[in-house]
PDB file of C-alpha atoms in Angstrom:
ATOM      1  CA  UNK A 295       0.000   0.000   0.000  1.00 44.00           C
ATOM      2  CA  UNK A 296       3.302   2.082   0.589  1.00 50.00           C
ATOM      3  CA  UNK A 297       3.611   2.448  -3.097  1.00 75.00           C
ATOM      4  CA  UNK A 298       0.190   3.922  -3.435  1.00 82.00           C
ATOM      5  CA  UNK A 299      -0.211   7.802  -2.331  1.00 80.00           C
ATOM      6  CA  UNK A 300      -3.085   7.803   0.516  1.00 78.00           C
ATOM      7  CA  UNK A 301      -5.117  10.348  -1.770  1.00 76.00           C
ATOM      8  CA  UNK A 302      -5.418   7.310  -4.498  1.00 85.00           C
ATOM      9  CA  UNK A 303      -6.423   4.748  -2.235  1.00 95.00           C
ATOM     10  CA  UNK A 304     -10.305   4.134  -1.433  1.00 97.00           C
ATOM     11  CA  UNK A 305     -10.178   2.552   2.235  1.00 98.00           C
ATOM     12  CA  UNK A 306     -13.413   0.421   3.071  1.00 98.00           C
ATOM     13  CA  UNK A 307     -14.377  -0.809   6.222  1.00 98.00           C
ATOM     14  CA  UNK A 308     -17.229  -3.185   7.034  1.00 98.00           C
ATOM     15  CA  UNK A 309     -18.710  -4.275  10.805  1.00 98.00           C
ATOM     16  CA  UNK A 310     -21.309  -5.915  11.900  1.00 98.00           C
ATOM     17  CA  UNK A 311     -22.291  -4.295  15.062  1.00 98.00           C
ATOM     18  CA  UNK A 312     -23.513  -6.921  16.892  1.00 96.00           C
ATOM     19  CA  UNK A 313     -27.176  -6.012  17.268  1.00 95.00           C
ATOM     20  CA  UNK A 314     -26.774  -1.982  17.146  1.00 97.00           C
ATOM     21  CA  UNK A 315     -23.731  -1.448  19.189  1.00 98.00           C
ATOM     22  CA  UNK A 316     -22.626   2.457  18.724  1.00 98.00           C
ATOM     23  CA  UNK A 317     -19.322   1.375  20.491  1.00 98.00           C
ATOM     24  CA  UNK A 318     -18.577  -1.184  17.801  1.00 98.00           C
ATOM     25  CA  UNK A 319     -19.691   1.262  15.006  1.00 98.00           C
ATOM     26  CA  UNK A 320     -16.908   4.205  16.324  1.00 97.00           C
ATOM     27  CA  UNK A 321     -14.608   1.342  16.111  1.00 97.00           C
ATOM     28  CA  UNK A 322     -14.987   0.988  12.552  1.00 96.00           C
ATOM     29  CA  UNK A 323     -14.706   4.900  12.266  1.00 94.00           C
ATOM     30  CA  UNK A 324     -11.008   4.615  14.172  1.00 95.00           C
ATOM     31  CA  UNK A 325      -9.808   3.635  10.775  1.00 97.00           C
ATOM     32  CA  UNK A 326      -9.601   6.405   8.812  1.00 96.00           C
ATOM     33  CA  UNK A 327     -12.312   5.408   6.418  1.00 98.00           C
ATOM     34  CA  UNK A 328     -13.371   6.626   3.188  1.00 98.00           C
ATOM     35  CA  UNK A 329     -16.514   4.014   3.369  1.00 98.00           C
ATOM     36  CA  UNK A 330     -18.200   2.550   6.635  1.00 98.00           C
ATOM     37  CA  UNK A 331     -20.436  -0.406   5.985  1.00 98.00           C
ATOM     38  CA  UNK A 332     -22.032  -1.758   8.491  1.00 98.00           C
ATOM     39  CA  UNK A 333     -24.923  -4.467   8.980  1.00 98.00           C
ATOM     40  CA  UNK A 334     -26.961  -4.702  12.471  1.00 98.00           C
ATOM     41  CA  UNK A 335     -26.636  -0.766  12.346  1.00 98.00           C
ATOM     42  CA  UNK A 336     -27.298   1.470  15.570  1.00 98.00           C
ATOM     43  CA  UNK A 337     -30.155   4.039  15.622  1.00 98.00           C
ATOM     44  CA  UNK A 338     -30.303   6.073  12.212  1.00 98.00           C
ATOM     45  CA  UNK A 339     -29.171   9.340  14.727  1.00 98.00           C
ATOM     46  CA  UNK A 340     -26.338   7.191  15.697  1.00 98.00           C
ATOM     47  CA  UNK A 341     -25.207   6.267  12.313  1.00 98.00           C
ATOM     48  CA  UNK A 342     -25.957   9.787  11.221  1.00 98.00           C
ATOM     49  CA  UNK A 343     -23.827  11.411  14.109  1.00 98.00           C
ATOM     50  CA  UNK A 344     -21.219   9.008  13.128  1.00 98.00           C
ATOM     51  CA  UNK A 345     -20.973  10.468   9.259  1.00 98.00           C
ATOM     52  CA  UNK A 346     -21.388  13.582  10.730  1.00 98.00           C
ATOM     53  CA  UNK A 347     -17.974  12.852  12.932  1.00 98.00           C
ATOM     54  CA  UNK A 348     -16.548  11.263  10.117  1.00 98.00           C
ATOM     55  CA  UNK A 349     -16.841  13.681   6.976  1.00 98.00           C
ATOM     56  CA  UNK A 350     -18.790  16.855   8.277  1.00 98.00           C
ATOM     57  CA  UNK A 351     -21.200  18.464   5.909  1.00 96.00           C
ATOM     58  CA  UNK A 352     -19.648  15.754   3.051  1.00 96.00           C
ATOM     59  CA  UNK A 353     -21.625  12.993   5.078  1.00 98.00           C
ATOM     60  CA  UNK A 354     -23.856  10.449   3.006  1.00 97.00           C
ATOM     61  CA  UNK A 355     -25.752   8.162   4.724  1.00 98.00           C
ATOM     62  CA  UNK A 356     -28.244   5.570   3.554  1.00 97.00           C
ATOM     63  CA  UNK A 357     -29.693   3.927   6.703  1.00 98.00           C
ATOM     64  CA  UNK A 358     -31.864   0.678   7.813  1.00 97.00           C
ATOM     65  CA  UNK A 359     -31.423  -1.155  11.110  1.00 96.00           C
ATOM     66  CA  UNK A 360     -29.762  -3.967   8.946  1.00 97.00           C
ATOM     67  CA  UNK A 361     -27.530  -2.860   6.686  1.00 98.00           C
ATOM     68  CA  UNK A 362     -26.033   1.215   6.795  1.00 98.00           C
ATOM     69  CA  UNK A 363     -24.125   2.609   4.354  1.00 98.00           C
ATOM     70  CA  UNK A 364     -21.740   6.109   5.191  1.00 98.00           C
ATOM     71  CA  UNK A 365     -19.485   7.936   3.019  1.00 98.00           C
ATOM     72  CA  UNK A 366     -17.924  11.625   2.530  1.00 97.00           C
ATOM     73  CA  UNK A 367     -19.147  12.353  -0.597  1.00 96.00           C
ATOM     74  CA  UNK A 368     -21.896  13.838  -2.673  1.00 96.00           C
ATOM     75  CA  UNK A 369     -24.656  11.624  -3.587  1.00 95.00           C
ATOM     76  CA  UNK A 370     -25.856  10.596  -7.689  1.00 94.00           C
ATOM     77  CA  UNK A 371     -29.533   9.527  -7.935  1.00 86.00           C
ATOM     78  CA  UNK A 372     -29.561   6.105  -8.272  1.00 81.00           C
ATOM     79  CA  UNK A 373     -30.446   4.514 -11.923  1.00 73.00           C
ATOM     80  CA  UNK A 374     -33.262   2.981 -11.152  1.00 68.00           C
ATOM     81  CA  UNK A 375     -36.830   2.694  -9.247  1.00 65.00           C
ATOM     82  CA  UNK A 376     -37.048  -0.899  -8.717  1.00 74.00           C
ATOM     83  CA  UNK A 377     -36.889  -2.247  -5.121  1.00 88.00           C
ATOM     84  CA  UNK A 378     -33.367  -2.339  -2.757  1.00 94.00           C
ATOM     85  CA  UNK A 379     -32.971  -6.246  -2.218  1.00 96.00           C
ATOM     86  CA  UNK A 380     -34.133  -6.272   0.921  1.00 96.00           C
ATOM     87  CA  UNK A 381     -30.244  -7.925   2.373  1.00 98.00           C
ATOM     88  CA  UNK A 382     -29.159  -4.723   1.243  1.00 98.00           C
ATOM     89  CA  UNK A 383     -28.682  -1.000   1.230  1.00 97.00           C
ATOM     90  CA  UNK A 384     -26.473   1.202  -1.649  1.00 97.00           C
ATOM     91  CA  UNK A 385     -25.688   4.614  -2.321  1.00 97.00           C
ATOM     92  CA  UNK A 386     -24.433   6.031  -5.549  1.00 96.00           C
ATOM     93  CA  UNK A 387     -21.637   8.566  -5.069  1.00 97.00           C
ATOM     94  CA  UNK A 388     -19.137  11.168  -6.498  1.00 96.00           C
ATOM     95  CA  UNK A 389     -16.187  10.059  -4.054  1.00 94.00           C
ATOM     96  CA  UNK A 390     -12.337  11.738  -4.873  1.00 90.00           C
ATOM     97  CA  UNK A 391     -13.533  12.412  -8.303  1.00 90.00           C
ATOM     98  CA  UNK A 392     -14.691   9.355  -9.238  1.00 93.00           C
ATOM     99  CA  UNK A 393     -18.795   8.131  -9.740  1.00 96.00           C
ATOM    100  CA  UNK A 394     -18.809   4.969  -7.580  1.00 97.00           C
ATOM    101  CA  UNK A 395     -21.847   2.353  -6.013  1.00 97.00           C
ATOM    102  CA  UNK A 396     -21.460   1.318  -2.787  1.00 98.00           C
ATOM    103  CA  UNK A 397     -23.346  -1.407  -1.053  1.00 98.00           C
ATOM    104  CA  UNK A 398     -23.740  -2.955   2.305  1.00 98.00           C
ATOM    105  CA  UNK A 399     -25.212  -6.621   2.356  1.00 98.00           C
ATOM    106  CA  UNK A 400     -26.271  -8.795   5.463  1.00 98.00           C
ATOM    107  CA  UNK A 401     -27.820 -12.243   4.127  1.00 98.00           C
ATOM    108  CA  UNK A 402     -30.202 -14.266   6.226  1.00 94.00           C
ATOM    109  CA  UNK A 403     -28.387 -15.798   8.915  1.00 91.00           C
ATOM    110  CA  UNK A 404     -28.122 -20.018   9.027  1.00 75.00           C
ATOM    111  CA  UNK A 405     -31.383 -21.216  10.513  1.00 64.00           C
ATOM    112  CA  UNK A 406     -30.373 -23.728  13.646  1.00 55.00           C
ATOM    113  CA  UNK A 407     -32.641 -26.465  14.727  1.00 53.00           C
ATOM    114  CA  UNK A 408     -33.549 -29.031  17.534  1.00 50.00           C
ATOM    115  CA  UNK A 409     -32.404 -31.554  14.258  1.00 57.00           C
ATOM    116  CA  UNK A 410     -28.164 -31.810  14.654  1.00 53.00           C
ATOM    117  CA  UNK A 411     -28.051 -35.655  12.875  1.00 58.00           C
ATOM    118  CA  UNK A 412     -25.807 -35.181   9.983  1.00 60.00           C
ATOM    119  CA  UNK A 413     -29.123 -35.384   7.333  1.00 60.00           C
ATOM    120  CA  UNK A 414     -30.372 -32.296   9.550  1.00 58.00           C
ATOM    121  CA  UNK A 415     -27.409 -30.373   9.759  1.00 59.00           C
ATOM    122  CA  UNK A 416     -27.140 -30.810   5.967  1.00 68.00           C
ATOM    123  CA  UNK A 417     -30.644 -29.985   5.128  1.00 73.00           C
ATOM    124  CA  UNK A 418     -30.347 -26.896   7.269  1.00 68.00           C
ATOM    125  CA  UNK A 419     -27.157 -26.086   5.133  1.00 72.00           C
ATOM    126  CA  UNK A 420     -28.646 -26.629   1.991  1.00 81.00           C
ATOM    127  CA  UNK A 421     -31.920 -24.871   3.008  1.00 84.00           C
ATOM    128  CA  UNK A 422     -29.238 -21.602   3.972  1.00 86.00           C
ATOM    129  CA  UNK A 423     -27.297 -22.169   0.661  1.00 88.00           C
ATOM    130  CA  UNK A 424     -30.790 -21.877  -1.795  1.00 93.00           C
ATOM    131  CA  UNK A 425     -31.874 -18.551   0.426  1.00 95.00           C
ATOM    132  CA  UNK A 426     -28.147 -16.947   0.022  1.00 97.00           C
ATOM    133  CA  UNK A 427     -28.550 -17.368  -4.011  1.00 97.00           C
ATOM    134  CA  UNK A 428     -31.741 -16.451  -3.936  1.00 97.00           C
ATOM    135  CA  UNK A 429     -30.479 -13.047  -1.948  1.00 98.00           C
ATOM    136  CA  UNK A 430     -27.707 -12.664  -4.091  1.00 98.00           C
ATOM    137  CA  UNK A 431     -29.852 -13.182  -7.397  1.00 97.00           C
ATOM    138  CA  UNK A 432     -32.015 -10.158  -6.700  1.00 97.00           C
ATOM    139  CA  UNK A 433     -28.624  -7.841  -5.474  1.00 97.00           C
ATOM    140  CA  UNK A 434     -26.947  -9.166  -8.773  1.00 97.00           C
ATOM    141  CA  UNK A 435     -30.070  -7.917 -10.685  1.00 96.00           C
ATOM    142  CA  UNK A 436     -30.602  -4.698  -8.882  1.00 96.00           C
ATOM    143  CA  UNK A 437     -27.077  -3.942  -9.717  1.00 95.00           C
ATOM    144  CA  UNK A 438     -27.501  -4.895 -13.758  1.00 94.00           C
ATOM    145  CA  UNK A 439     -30.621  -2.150 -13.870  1.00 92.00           C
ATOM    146  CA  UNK A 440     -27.807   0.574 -12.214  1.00 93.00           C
ATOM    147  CA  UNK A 441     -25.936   0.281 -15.662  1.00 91.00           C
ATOM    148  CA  UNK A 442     -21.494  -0.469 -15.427  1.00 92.00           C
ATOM    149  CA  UNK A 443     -20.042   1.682 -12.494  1.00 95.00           C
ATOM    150  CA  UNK A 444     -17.324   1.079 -10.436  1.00 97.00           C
ATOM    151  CA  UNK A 445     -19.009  -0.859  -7.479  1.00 98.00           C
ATOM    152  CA  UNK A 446     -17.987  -2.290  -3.798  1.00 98.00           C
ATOM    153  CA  UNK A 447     -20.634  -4.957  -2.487  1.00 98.00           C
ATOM    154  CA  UNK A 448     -19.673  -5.478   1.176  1.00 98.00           C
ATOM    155  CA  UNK A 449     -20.959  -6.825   4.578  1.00 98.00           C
ATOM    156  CA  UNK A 450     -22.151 -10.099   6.494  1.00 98.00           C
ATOM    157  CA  UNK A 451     -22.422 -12.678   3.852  1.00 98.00           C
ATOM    158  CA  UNK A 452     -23.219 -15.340   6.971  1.00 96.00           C
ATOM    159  CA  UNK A 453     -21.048 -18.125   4.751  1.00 94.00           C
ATOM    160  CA  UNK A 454     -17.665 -18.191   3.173  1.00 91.00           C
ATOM    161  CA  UNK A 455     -16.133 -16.703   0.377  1.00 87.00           C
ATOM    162  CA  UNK A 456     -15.566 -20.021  -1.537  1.00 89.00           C
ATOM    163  CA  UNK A 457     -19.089 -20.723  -0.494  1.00 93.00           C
ATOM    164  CA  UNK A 458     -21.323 -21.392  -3.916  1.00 92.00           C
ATOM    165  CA  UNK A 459     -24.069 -18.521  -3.828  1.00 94.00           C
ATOM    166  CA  UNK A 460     -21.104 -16.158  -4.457  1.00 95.00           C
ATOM    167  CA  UNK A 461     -21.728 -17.301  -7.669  1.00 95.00           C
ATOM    168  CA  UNK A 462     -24.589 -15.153  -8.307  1.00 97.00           C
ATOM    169  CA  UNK A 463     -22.873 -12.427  -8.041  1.00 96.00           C
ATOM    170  CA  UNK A 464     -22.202 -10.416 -11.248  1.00 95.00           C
ATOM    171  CA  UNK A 465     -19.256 -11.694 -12.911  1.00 94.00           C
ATOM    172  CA  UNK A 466     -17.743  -8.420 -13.050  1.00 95.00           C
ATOM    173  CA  UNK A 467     -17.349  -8.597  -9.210  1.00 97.00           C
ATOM    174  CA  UNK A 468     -13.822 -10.144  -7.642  1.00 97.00           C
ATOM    175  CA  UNK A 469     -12.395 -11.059  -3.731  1.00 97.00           C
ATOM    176  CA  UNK A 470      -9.922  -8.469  -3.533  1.00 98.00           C
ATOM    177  CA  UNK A 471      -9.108 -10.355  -0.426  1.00 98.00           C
ATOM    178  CA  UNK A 472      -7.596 -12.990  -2.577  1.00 96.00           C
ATOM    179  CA  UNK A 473      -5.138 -10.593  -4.182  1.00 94.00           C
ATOM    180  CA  UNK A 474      -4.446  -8.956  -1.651  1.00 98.00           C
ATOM    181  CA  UNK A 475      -5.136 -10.878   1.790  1.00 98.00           C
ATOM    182  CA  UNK A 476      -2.710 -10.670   4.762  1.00 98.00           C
ATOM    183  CA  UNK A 477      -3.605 -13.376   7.444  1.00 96.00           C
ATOM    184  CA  UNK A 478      -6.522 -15.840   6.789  1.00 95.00           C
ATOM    185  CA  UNK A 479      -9.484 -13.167   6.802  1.00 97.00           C
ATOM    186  CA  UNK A 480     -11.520 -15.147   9.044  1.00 98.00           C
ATOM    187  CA  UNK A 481     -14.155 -12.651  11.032  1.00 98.00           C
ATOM    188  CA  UNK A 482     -16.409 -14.943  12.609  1.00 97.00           C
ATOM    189  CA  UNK A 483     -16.522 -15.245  16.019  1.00 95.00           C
ATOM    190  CA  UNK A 484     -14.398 -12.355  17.363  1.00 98.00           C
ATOM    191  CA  UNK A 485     -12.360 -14.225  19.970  1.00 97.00           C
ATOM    192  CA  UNK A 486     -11.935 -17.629  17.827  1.00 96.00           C
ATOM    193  CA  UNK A 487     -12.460 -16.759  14.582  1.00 97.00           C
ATOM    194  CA  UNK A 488     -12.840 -19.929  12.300  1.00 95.00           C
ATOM    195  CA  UNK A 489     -14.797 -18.427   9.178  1.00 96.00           C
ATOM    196  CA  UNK A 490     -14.566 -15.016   6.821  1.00 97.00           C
ATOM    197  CA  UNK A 491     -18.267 -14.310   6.792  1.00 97.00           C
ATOM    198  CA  UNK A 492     -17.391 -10.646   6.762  1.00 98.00           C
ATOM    199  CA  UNK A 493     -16.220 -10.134   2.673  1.00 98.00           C
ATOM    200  CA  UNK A 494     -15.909  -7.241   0.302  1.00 98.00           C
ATOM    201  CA  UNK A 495     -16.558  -7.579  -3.249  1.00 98.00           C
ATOM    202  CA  UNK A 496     -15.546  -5.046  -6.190  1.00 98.00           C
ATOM    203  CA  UNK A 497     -16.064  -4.309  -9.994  1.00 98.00           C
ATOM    204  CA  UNK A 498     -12.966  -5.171 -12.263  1.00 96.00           C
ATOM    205  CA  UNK A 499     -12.497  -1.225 -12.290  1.00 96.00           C
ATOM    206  CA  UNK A 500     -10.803  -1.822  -8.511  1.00 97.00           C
ATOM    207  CA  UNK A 501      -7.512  -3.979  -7.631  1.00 96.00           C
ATOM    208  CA  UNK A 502      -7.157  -4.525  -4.216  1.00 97.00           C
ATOM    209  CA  UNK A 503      -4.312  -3.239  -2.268  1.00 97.00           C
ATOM    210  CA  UNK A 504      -4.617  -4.754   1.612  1.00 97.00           C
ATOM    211  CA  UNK A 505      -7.319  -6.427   2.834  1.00 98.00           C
ATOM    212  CA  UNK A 506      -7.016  -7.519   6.646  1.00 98.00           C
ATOM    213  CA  UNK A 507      -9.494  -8.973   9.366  1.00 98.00           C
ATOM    214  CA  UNK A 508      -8.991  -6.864  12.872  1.00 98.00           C
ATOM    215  CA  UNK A 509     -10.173  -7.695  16.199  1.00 98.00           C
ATOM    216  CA  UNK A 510     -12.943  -5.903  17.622  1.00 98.00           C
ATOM    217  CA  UNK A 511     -13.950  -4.914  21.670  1.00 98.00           C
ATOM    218  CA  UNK A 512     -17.389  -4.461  20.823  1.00 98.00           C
ATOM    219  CA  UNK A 513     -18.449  -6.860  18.387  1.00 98.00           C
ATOM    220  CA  UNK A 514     -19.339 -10.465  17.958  1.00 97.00           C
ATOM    221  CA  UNK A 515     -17.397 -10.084  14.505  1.00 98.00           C
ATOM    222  CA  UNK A 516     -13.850  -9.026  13.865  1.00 98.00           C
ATOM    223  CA  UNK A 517     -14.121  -5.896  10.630  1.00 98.00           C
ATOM    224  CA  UNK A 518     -12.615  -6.088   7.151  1.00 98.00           C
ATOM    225  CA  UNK A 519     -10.311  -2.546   6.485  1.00 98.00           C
ATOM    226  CA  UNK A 520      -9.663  -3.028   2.546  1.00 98.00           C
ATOM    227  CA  UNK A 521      -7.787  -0.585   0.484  1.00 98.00           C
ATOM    228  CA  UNK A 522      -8.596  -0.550  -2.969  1.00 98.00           C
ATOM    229  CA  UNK A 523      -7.257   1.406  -6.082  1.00 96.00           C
ATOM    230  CA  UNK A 524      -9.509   2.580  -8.686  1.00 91.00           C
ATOM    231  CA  UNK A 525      -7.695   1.807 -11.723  1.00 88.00           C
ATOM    232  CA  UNK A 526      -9.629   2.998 -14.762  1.00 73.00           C
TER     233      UNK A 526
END
Protein backbone atom coordinates (compact mmCIF):
# COMPACT_ATOMS: atom_id res chain seq x y z
CA UNK A 1 0.00 0.00 0.00
CA UNK A 2 3.30 2.08 0.59
CA UNK A 3 3.61 2.45 -3.10
CA UNK A 4 0.19 3.92 -3.44
CA UNK A 5 -0.21 7.80 -2.33
CA UNK A 6 -3.08 7.80 0.52
CA UNK A 7 -5.12 10.35 -1.77
CA UNK A 8 -5.42 7.31 -4.50
CA UNK A 9 -6.42 4.75 -2.24
CA UNK A 10 -10.30 4.13 -1.43
CA UNK A 11 -10.18 2.55 2.24
CA UNK A 12 -13.41 0.42 3.07
CA UNK A 13 -14.38 -0.81 6.22
CA UNK A 14 -17.23 -3.19 7.03
CA UNK A 15 -18.71 -4.27 10.81
CA UNK A 16 -21.31 -5.91 11.90
CA UNK A 17 -22.29 -4.30 15.06
CA UNK A 18 -23.51 -6.92 16.89
CA UNK A 19 -27.18 -6.01 17.27
CA UNK A 20 -26.77 -1.98 17.15
CA UNK A 21 -23.73 -1.45 19.19
CA UNK A 22 -22.63 2.46 18.72
CA UNK A 23 -19.32 1.37 20.49
CA UNK A 24 -18.58 -1.18 17.80
CA UNK A 25 -19.69 1.26 15.01
CA UNK A 26 -16.91 4.20 16.32
CA UNK A 27 -14.61 1.34 16.11
CA UNK A 28 -14.99 0.99 12.55
CA UNK A 29 -14.71 4.90 12.27
CA UNK A 30 -11.01 4.61 14.17
CA UNK A 31 -9.81 3.64 10.77
CA UNK A 32 -9.60 6.40 8.81
CA UNK A 33 -12.31 5.41 6.42
CA UNK A 34 -13.37 6.63 3.19
CA UNK A 35 -16.51 4.01 3.37
CA UNK A 36 -18.20 2.55 6.64
CA UNK A 37 -20.44 -0.41 5.98
CA UNK A 38 -22.03 -1.76 8.49
CA UNK A 39 -24.92 -4.47 8.98
CA UNK A 40 -26.96 -4.70 12.47
CA UNK A 41 -26.64 -0.77 12.35
CA UNK A 42 -27.30 1.47 15.57
CA UNK A 43 -30.16 4.04 15.62
CA UNK A 44 -30.30 6.07 12.21
CA UNK A 45 -29.17 9.34 14.73
CA UNK A 46 -26.34 7.19 15.70
CA UNK A 47 -25.21 6.27 12.31
CA UNK A 48 -25.96 9.79 11.22
CA UNK A 49 -23.83 11.41 14.11
CA UNK A 50 -21.22 9.01 13.13
CA UNK A 51 -20.97 10.47 9.26
CA UNK A 52 -21.39 13.58 10.73
CA UNK A 53 -17.97 12.85 12.93
CA UNK A 54 -16.55 11.26 10.12
CA UNK A 55 -16.84 13.68 6.98
CA UNK A 56 -18.79 16.86 8.28
CA UNK A 57 -21.20 18.46 5.91
CA UNK A 58 -19.65 15.75 3.05
CA UNK A 59 -21.62 12.99 5.08
CA UNK A 60 -23.86 10.45 3.01
CA UNK A 61 -25.75 8.16 4.72
CA UNK A 62 -28.24 5.57 3.55
CA UNK A 63 -29.69 3.93 6.70
CA UNK A 64 -31.86 0.68 7.81
CA UNK A 65 -31.42 -1.15 11.11
CA UNK A 66 -29.76 -3.97 8.95
CA UNK A 67 -27.53 -2.86 6.69
CA UNK A 68 -26.03 1.21 6.80
CA UNK A 69 -24.12 2.61 4.35
CA UNK A 70 -21.74 6.11 5.19
CA UNK A 71 -19.49 7.94 3.02
CA UNK A 72 -17.92 11.62 2.53
CA UNK A 73 -19.15 12.35 -0.60
CA UNK A 74 -21.90 13.84 -2.67
CA UNK A 75 -24.66 11.62 -3.59
CA UNK A 76 -25.86 10.60 -7.69
CA UNK A 77 -29.53 9.53 -7.93
CA UNK A 78 -29.56 6.11 -8.27
CA UNK A 79 -30.45 4.51 -11.92
CA UNK A 80 -33.26 2.98 -11.15
CA UNK A 81 -36.83 2.69 -9.25
CA UNK A 82 -37.05 -0.90 -8.72
CA UNK A 83 -36.89 -2.25 -5.12
CA UNK A 84 -33.37 -2.34 -2.76
CA UNK A 85 -32.97 -6.25 -2.22
CA UNK A 86 -34.13 -6.27 0.92
CA UNK A 87 -30.24 -7.92 2.37
CA UNK A 88 -29.16 -4.72 1.24
CA UNK A 89 -28.68 -1.00 1.23
CA UNK A 90 -26.47 1.20 -1.65
CA UNK A 91 -25.69 4.61 -2.32
CA UNK A 92 -24.43 6.03 -5.55
CA UNK A 93 -21.64 8.57 -5.07
CA UNK A 94 -19.14 11.17 -6.50
CA UNK A 95 -16.19 10.06 -4.05
CA UNK A 96 -12.34 11.74 -4.87
CA UNK A 97 -13.53 12.41 -8.30
CA UNK A 98 -14.69 9.36 -9.24
CA UNK A 99 -18.80 8.13 -9.74
CA UNK A 100 -18.81 4.97 -7.58
CA UNK A 101 -21.85 2.35 -6.01
CA UNK A 102 -21.46 1.32 -2.79
CA UNK A 103 -23.35 -1.41 -1.05
CA UNK A 104 -23.74 -2.95 2.30
CA UNK A 105 -25.21 -6.62 2.36
CA UNK A 106 -26.27 -8.80 5.46
CA UNK A 107 -27.82 -12.24 4.13
CA UNK A 108 -30.20 -14.27 6.23
CA UNK A 109 -28.39 -15.80 8.91
CA UNK A 110 -28.12 -20.02 9.03
CA UNK A 111 -31.38 -21.22 10.51
CA UNK A 112 -30.37 -23.73 13.65
CA UNK A 113 -32.64 -26.46 14.73
CA UNK A 114 -33.55 -29.03 17.53
CA UNK A 115 -32.40 -31.55 14.26
CA UNK A 116 -28.16 -31.81 14.65
CA UNK A 117 -28.05 -35.66 12.88
CA UNK A 118 -25.81 -35.18 9.98
CA UNK A 119 -29.12 -35.38 7.33
CA UNK A 120 -30.37 -32.30 9.55
CA UNK A 121 -27.41 -30.37 9.76
CA UNK A 122 -27.14 -30.81 5.97
CA UNK A 123 -30.64 -29.99 5.13
CA UNK A 124 -30.35 -26.90 7.27
CA UNK A 125 -27.16 -26.09 5.13
CA UNK A 126 -28.65 -26.63 1.99
CA UNK A 127 -31.92 -24.87 3.01
CA UNK A 128 -29.24 -21.60 3.97
CA UNK A 129 -27.30 -22.17 0.66
CA UNK A 130 -30.79 -21.88 -1.79
CA UNK A 131 -31.87 -18.55 0.43
CA UNK A 132 -28.15 -16.95 0.02
CA UNK A 133 -28.55 -17.37 -4.01
CA UNK A 134 -31.74 -16.45 -3.94
CA UNK A 135 -30.48 -13.05 -1.95
CA UNK A 136 -27.71 -12.66 -4.09
CA UNK A 137 -29.85 -13.18 -7.40
CA UNK A 138 -32.02 -10.16 -6.70
CA UNK A 139 -28.62 -7.84 -5.47
CA UNK A 140 -26.95 -9.17 -8.77
CA UNK A 141 -30.07 -7.92 -10.69
CA UNK A 142 -30.60 -4.70 -8.88
CA UNK A 143 -27.08 -3.94 -9.72
CA UNK A 144 -27.50 -4.89 -13.76
CA UNK A 145 -30.62 -2.15 -13.87
CA UNK A 146 -27.81 0.57 -12.21
CA UNK A 147 -25.94 0.28 -15.66
CA UNK A 148 -21.49 -0.47 -15.43
CA UNK A 149 -20.04 1.68 -12.49
CA UNK A 150 -17.32 1.08 -10.44
CA UNK A 151 -19.01 -0.86 -7.48
CA UNK A 152 -17.99 -2.29 -3.80
CA UNK A 153 -20.63 -4.96 -2.49
CA UNK A 154 -19.67 -5.48 1.18
CA UNK A 155 -20.96 -6.82 4.58
CA UNK A 156 -22.15 -10.10 6.49
CA UNK A 157 -22.42 -12.68 3.85
CA UNK A 158 -23.22 -15.34 6.97
CA UNK A 159 -21.05 -18.12 4.75
CA UNK A 160 -17.66 -18.19 3.17
CA UNK A 161 -16.13 -16.70 0.38
CA UNK A 162 -15.57 -20.02 -1.54
CA UNK A 163 -19.09 -20.72 -0.49
CA UNK A 164 -21.32 -21.39 -3.92
CA UNK A 165 -24.07 -18.52 -3.83
CA UNK A 166 -21.10 -16.16 -4.46
CA UNK A 167 -21.73 -17.30 -7.67
CA UNK A 168 -24.59 -15.15 -8.31
CA UNK A 169 -22.87 -12.43 -8.04
CA UNK A 170 -22.20 -10.42 -11.25
CA UNK A 171 -19.26 -11.69 -12.91
CA UNK A 172 -17.74 -8.42 -13.05
CA UNK A 173 -17.35 -8.60 -9.21
CA UNK A 174 -13.82 -10.14 -7.64
CA UNK A 175 -12.40 -11.06 -3.73
CA UNK A 176 -9.92 -8.47 -3.53
CA UNK A 177 -9.11 -10.36 -0.43
CA UNK A 178 -7.60 -12.99 -2.58
CA UNK A 179 -5.14 -10.59 -4.18
CA UNK A 180 -4.45 -8.96 -1.65
CA UNK A 181 -5.14 -10.88 1.79
CA UNK A 182 -2.71 -10.67 4.76
CA UNK A 183 -3.61 -13.38 7.44
CA UNK A 184 -6.52 -15.84 6.79
CA UNK A 185 -9.48 -13.17 6.80
CA UNK A 186 -11.52 -15.15 9.04
CA UNK A 187 -14.16 -12.65 11.03
CA UNK A 188 -16.41 -14.94 12.61
CA UNK A 189 -16.52 -15.25 16.02
CA UNK A 190 -14.40 -12.36 17.36
CA UNK A 191 -12.36 -14.23 19.97
CA UNK A 192 -11.93 -17.63 17.83
CA UNK A 193 -12.46 -16.76 14.58
CA UNK A 194 -12.84 -19.93 12.30
CA UNK A 195 -14.80 -18.43 9.18
CA UNK A 196 -14.57 -15.02 6.82
CA UNK A 197 -18.27 -14.31 6.79
CA UNK A 198 -17.39 -10.65 6.76
CA UNK A 199 -16.22 -10.13 2.67
CA UNK A 200 -15.91 -7.24 0.30
CA UNK A 201 -16.56 -7.58 -3.25
CA UNK A 202 -15.55 -5.05 -6.19
CA UNK A 203 -16.06 -4.31 -9.99
CA UNK A 204 -12.97 -5.17 -12.26
CA UNK A 205 -12.50 -1.23 -12.29
CA UNK A 206 -10.80 -1.82 -8.51
CA UNK A 207 -7.51 -3.98 -7.63
CA UNK A 208 -7.16 -4.53 -4.22
CA UNK A 209 -4.31 -3.24 -2.27
CA UNK A 210 -4.62 -4.75 1.61
CA UNK A 211 -7.32 -6.43 2.83
CA UNK A 212 -7.02 -7.52 6.65
CA UNK A 213 -9.49 -8.97 9.37
CA UNK A 214 -8.99 -6.86 12.87
CA UNK A 215 -10.17 -7.69 16.20
CA UNK A 216 -12.94 -5.90 17.62
CA UNK A 217 -13.95 -4.91 21.67
CA UNK A 218 -17.39 -4.46 20.82
CA UNK A 219 -18.45 -6.86 18.39
CA UNK A 220 -19.34 -10.47 17.96
CA UNK A 221 -17.40 -10.08 14.51
CA UNK A 222 -13.85 -9.03 13.86
CA UNK A 223 -14.12 -5.90 10.63
CA UNK A 224 -12.62 -6.09 7.15
CA UNK A 225 -10.31 -2.55 6.48
CA UNK A 226 -9.66 -3.03 2.55
CA UNK A 227 -7.79 -0.59 0.48
CA UNK A 228 -8.60 -0.55 -2.97
CA UNK A 229 -7.26 1.41 -6.08
CA UNK A 230 -9.51 2.58 -8.69
CA UNK A 231 -7.69 1.81 -11.72
CA UNK A 232 -9.63 3.00 -14.76
Amino acid sequence: ASRVPRSKVLRVVSLNCAVGSVAAAREAASYRPDVVLLQESPSRRDVEALGQSLYGKRACVAWSADTSVVVGGTIVELGSNHKMPACANALRVRLKGKEVLLMSVRLRPPQFGADYSASGYCRGQAAARRTHRRELSEVALWLERQGRIPTVIGGDFNAPGWDGAMSELPNVMHDPFREAGIGCGNTVLNDLPVLRFDQIWVSREFRGIKVRACRTQNSDHRLVVCDLQLTH
